[in-house]
Coordinates of C-alpha atoms and ligand atoms in Angstrom, one line a residue:
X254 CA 20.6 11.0 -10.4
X255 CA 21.2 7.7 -8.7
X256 CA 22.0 4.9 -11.0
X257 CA 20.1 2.4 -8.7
X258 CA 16.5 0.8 -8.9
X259 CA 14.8 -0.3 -5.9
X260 CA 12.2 -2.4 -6.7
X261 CA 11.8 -3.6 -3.1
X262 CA 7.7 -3.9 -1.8
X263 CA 8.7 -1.4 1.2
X264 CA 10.3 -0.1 2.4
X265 CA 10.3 1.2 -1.1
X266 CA 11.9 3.9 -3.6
X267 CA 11.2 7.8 -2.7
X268 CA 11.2 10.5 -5.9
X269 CA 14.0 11.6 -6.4
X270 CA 13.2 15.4 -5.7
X271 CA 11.5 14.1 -2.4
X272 CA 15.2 13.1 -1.5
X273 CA 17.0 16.2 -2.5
X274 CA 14.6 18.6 -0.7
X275 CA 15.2 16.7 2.3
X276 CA 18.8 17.0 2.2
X277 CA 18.6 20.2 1.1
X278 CA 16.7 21.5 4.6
X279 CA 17.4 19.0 7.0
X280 CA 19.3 21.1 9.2
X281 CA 17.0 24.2 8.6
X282 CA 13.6 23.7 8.0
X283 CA 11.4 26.7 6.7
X284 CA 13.8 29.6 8.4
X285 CA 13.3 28.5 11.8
X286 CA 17.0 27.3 12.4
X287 CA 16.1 23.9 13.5
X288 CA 15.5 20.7 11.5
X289 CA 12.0 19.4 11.3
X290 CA 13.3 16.2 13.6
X291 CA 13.8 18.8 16.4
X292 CA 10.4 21.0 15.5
X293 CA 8.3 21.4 18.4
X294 CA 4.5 19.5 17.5
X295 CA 3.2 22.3 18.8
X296 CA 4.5 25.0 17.0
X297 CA 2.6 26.7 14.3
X298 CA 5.4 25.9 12.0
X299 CA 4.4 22.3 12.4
X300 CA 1.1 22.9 12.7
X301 CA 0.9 24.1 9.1
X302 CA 2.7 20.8 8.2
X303 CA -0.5 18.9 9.1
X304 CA -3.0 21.2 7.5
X305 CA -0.8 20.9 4.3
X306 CA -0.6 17.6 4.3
X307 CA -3.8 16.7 5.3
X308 CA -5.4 19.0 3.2
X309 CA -3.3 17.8 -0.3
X310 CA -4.3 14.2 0.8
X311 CA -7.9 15.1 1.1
X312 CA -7.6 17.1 -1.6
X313 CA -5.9 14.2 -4.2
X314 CA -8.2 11.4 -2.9
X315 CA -11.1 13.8 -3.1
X316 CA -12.3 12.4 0.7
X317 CA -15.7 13.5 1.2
X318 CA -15.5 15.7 4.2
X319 CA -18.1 13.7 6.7
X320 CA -14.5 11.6 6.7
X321 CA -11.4 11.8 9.3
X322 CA -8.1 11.3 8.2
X323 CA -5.8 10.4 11.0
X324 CA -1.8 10.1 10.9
X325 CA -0.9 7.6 13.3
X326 CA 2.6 5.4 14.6
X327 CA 2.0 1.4 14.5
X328 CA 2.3 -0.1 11.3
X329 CA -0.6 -1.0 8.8
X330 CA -0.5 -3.7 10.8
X331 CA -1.7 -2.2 14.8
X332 CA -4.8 -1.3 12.1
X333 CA -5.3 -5.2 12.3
X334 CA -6.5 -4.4 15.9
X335 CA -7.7 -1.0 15.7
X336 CA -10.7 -1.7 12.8
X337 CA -12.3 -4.6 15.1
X338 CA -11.4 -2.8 18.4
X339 CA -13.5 0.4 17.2
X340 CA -15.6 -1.0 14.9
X341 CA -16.8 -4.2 15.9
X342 CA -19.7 -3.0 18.0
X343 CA -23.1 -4.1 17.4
X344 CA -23.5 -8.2 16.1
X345 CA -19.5 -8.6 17.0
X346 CA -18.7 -10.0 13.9
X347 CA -17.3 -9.2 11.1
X348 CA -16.6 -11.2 7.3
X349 CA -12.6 -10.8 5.9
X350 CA -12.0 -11.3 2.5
X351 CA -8.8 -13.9 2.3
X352 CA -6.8 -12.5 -0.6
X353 CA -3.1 -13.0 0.9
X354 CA -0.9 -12.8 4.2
X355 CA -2.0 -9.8 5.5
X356 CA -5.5 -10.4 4.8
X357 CA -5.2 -13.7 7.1
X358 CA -2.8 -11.6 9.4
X359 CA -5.8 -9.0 9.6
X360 CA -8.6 -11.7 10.1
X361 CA -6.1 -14.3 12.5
X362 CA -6.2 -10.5 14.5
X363 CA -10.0 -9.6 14.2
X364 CA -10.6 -13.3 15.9
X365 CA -9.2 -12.2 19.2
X366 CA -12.0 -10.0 19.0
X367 CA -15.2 -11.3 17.7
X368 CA -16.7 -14.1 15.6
X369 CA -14.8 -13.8 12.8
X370 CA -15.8 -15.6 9.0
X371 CA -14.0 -15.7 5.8
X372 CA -16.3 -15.0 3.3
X373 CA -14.3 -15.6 0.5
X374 CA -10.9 -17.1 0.0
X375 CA -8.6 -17.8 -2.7
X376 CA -5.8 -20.0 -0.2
X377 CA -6.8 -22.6 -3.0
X378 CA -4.2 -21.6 -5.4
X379 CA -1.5 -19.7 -3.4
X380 CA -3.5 -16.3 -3.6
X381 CA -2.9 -16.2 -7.0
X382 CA -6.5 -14.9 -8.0
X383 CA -9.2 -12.5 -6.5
X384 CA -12.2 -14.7 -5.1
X385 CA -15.6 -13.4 -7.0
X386 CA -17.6 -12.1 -4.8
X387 CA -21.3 -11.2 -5.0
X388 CA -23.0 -9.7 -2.5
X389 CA -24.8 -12.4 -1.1
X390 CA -21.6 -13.9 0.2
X391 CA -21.6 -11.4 3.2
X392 CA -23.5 -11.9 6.3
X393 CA -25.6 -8.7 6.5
X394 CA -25.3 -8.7 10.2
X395 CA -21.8 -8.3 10.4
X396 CA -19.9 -4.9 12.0
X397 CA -17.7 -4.8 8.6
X398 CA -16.2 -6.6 6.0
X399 CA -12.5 -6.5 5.0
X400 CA -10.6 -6.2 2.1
X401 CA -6.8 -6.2 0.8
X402 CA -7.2 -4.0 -2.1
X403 CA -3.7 -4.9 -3.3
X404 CA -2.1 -8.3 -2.4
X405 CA 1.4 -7.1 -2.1
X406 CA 3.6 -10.6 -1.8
X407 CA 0.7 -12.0 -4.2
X408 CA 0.8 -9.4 -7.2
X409 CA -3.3 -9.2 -7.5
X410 CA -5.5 -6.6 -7.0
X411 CA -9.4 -5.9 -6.6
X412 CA -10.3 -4.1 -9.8
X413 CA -13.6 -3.8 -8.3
X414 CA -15.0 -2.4 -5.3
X415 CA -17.5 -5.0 -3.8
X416 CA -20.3 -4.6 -3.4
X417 CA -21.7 -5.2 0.7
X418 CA -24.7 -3.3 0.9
X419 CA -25.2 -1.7 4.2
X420 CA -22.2 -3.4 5.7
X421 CA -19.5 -0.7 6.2
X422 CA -16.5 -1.6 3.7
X423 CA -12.7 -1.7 5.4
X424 CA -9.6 -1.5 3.2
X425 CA -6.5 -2.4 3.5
X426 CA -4.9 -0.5 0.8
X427 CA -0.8 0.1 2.1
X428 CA 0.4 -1.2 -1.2
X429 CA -2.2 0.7 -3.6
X430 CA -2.7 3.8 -1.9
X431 CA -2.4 7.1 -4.2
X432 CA -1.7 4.8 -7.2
X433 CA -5.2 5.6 -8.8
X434 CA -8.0 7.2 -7.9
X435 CA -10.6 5.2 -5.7
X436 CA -13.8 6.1 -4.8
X437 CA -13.4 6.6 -1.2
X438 CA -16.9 6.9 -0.4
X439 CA -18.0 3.2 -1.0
X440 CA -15.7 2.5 1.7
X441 CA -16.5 2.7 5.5
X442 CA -12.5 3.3 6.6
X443 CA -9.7 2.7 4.9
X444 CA -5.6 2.3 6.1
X445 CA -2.4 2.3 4.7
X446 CA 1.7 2.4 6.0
X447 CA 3.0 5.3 4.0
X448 CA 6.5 3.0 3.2
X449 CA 5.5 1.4 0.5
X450 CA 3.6 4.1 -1.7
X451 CA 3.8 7.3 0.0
X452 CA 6.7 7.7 2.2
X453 CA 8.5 6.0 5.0
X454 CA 8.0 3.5 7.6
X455 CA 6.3 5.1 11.2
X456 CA 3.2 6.8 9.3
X457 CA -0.3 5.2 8.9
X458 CA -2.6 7.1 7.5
X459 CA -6.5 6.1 8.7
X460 CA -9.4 7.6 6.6
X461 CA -12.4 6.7 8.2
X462 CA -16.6 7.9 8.0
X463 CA -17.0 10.1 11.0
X464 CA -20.4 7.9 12.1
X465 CA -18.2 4.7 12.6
X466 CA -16.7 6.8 15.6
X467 CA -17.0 6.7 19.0
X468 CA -18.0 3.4 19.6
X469 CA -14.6 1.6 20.2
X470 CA -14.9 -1.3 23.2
X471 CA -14.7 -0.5 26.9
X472 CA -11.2 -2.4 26.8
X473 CA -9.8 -0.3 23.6
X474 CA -6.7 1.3 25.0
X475 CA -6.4 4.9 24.3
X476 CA -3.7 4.6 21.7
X477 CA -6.2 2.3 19.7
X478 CA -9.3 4.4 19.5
X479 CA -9.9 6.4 16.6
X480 CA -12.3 8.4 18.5
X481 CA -9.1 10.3 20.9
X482 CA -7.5 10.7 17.8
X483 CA -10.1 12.6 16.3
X484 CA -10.4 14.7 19.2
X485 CA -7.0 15.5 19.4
X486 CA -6.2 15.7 15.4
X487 CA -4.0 13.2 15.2
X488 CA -1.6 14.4 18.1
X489 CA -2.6 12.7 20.9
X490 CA 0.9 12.1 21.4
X491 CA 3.8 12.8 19.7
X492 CA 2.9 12.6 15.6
X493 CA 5.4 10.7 13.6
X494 CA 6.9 14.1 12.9
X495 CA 9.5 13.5 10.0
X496 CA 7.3 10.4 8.5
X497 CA 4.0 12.9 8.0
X498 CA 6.9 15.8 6.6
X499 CA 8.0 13.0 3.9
X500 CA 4.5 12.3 3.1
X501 CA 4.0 16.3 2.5
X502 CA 7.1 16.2 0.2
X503 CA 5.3 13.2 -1.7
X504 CA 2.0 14.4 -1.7
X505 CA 3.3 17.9 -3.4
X506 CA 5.5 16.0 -5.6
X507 CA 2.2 14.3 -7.0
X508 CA 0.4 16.9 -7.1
X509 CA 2.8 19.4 -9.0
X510 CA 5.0 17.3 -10.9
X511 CA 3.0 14.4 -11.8
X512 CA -0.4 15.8 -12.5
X513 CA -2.3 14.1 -9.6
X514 CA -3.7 10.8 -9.4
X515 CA -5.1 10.2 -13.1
X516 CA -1.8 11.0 -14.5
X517 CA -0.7 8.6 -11.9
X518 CA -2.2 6.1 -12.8
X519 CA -1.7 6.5 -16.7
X520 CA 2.0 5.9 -16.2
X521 CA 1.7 2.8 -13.6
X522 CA -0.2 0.9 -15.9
X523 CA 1.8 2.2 -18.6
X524 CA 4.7 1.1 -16.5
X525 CA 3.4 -2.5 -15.6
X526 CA 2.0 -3.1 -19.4
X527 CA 5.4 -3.2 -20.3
X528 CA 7.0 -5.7 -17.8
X529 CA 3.5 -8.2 -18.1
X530 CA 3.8 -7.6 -22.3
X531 CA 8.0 -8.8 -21.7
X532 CA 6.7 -11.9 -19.4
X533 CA 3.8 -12.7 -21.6
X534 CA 6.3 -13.2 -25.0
X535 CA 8.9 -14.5 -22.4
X536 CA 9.6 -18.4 -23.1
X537 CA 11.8 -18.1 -19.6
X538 CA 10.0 -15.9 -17.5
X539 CA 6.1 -16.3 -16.2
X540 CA 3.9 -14.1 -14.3
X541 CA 2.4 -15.8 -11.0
X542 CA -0.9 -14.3 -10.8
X543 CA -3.9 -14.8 -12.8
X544 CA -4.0 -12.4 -15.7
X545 CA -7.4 -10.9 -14.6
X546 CA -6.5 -9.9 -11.2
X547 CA -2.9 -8.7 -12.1
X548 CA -1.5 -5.7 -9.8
X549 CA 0.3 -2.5 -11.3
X550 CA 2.2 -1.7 -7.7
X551 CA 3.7 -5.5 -7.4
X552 CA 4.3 -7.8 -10.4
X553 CA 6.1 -11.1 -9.0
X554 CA 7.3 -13.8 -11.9
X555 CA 9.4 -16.5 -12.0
X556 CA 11.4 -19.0 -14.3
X557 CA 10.0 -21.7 -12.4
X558 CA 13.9 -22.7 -11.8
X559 CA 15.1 -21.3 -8.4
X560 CA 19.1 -22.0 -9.5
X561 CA 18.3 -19.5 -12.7
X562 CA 16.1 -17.3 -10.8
X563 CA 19.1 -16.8 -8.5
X564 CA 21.4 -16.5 -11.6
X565 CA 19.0 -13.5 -12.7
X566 CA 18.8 -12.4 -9.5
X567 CA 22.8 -11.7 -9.1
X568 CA 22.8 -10.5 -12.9
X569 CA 20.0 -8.0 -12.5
X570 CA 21.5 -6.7 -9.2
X571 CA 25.2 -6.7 -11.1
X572 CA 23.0 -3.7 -13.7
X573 CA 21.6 -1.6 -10.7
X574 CA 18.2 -3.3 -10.4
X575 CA 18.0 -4.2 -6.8
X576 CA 16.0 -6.0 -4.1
X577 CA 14.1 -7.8 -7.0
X578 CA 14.1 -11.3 -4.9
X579 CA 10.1 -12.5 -4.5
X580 CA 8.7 -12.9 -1.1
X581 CA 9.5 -16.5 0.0
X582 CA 5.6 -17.7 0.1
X583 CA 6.0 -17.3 -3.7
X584 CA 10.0 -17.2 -4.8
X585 CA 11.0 -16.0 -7.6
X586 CA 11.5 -12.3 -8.4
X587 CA 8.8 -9.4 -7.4
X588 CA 9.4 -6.3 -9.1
X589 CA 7.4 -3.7 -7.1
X590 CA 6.7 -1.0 -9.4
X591 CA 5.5 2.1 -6.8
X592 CA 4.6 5.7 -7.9
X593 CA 8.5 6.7 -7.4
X594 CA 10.1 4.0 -9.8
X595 CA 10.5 5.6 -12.7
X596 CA 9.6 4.2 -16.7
X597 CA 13.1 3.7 -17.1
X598 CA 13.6 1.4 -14.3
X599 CA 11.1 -0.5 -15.8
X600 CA 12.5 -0.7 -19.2
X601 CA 16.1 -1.7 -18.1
X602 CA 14.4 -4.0 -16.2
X603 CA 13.0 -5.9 -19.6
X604 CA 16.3 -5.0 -21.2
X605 CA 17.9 -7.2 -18.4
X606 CA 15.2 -9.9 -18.7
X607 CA 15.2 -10.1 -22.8
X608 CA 20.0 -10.3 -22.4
X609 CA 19.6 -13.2 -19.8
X610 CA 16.6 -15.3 -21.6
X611 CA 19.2 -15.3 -24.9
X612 CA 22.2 -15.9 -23.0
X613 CA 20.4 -18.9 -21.0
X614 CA 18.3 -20.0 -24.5
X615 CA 22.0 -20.2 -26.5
X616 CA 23.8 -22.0 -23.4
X617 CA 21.0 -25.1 -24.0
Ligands
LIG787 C1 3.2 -4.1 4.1 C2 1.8 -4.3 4.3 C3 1.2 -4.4 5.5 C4 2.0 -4.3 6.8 O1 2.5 -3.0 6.9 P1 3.3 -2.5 8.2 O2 3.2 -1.0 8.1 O3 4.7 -3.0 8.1 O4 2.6 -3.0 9.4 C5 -0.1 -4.6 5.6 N1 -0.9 -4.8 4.5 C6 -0.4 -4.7 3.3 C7 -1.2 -4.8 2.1 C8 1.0 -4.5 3.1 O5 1.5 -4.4 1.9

């Protein structure tokens, strides 16, 4: 066992077994002498590698089967172009839901697109809340509407799905993703980087209703249409051979060690109940986001004193808890608290806060 926590927001902590199978057959992967990095994609060897993997993700998220997953290169953020290039066909518009940064990265993209509106924002007071949203603040005629289920600099999260009618539903879910179980089917597509919650950086993964397909624009370069990559399962090109064979190793890990994705998400809220309990008693320490719309995956707090939250900062990093330095539109700390970080990274996490709020409340 390491004696390291990495609460970074991605990329982000791996399981611990994930890592030692990987060592363990890196230079000879399933008898065939070579190392999955040097696998052919068109071997049956690796072939079976993206039936497994699709099939435990399909499985675990219980996607209906009139959906496509796809396991693409790019970044959650080429999905920024990808949703309006494909799916913004019919009024050209689309409404985005303003929840963070990459919300407003996703709808600053969607505008070189179409007519783009934010239906909802909550800029207002730094993103620190979920906007309410009824359904009668989205335009009815637009292609979609998107969503970032899980504000990962911000620390809040929909608990909700909302509600858009007939108006396909995107999400944005790269910092949520297998952390729960969500109803995929109120969703029209939905996209995720695998760094932060299921892997490393150079996967996507798309999961998108097959009658959204095939209408991409005449301009939609091949790379960027969904459509080629369903007709080619996901290997177009080259896959992201090595990201996809983490993201097997993950997905088995959750399946078989964990329980699947209700035991998953018993321990992550079991996990951030105790940091938001330790900041809610804390006379130093203060949550940033409004209590309501509080994430699991990313918790950021602060003692409103940047010369002490460096102070903790160095201390908590002197006890093994690393990269726990908030994302500078906020400050502070953010603990990210992914499927992989273990309970009791969380509870020397406390430990740490609870030794520094005595030291600092005796030193006044
Ligand atoms: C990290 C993140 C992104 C950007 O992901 P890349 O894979 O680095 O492009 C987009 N959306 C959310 C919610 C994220 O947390």
């Amino acid at each position: 066992m390491r004696n390291i926590y990495n609460f970074s927001a991605g990329p982000a902590m791996l399981p611990e077994p994930v890592l030692a199978q990987v060592g363990a057959e890196l230079t000879d992967f399933c008898a065939t002498g070579q190392s999955v990095m040097e696998l052919s994609h068109r071997s049956a060897t690796w072939r079976s590698v993206m039936e497994e993997t699709e099939a435990r993700l399909r499985s675990l998220m219980q996607i209906p089967d009139h959906y496509k997953v796809f396991f693409l290169q790019g970044g959650a953020s080429s999905q920024f172009a990808m949703v309006p290039l494909n799916l913004m066909h019919t009024s050209g518009k689309a409404d985005y839901v303003l929840t963070g940064q990459w919300a407003t990265k996703a709808y600053q993209e969607g505008a070189r697109y179409g007519t783009v509106r934010a239906a909802a924002s909550s800029a207002d007071r730094n993103f620190a809340y979920i906007p309410p949203l009824s359904p009668e603040v989205f335009d009815p005629d637009a292609d979609y509407v998107h969503i970032c289920m899980n504000n990962t600099i911000y620390g809040t999260r929909f608990r909700a799905i909302p509600d858009t009618g007939t108006v396909p539903l995107v999400g944005d879910i790269s910092s949520c993703i297998l952390s729960a179980p969500l109803d995929v089917s109120r969703f029209g597509l939905l996209y995720a980087g695998a760094q932060k919650n299921m892997g490393i950086a150079g996967l996507t993964v798309v999961i998108v209703r097959e009658d959204l397909l095939g209408r991409a624009r005449n301009d939609c370069p091949a790379m960027f249409n969904y459509q080629i990559h369903a007709d080619h399962g996901s290997m177009y090109n080259t896959p992201p051979c090595f990201s996809i064979y983490v993201m097997l190793l993950v997905l088995r890990w959750l399946e078989n060690t964990i329980g699947g994705l209700e035991n998953m998400a018993h321990i992550n809220e079991a996990k951030a109940k105790i940091l938001y309990d330790r900041l809610d008693a804390s006379r130093l320490f203060r949550g940033t986001a409004d209590i309501a719309d509080r994430s699991w995956m990313n918790v950021p707090f602060t003692t409103g004193d940047s010369r002490l939250d460096q102070q903790f900062l160095r201390e908590a990093a002197g006890a093994g808890l690393v990269n726990l330095s908030g994302h500078r539109a906020v400050g502070g700390m953010r603990a990210s608290l992914y499927n992989a970080m273990p309970v009791e990274g969380v509870e020397k996490l406390v430990e740490c806060m609870s030794g520094f709020e005595k030291e600092y409340r005796m030193e006044r």
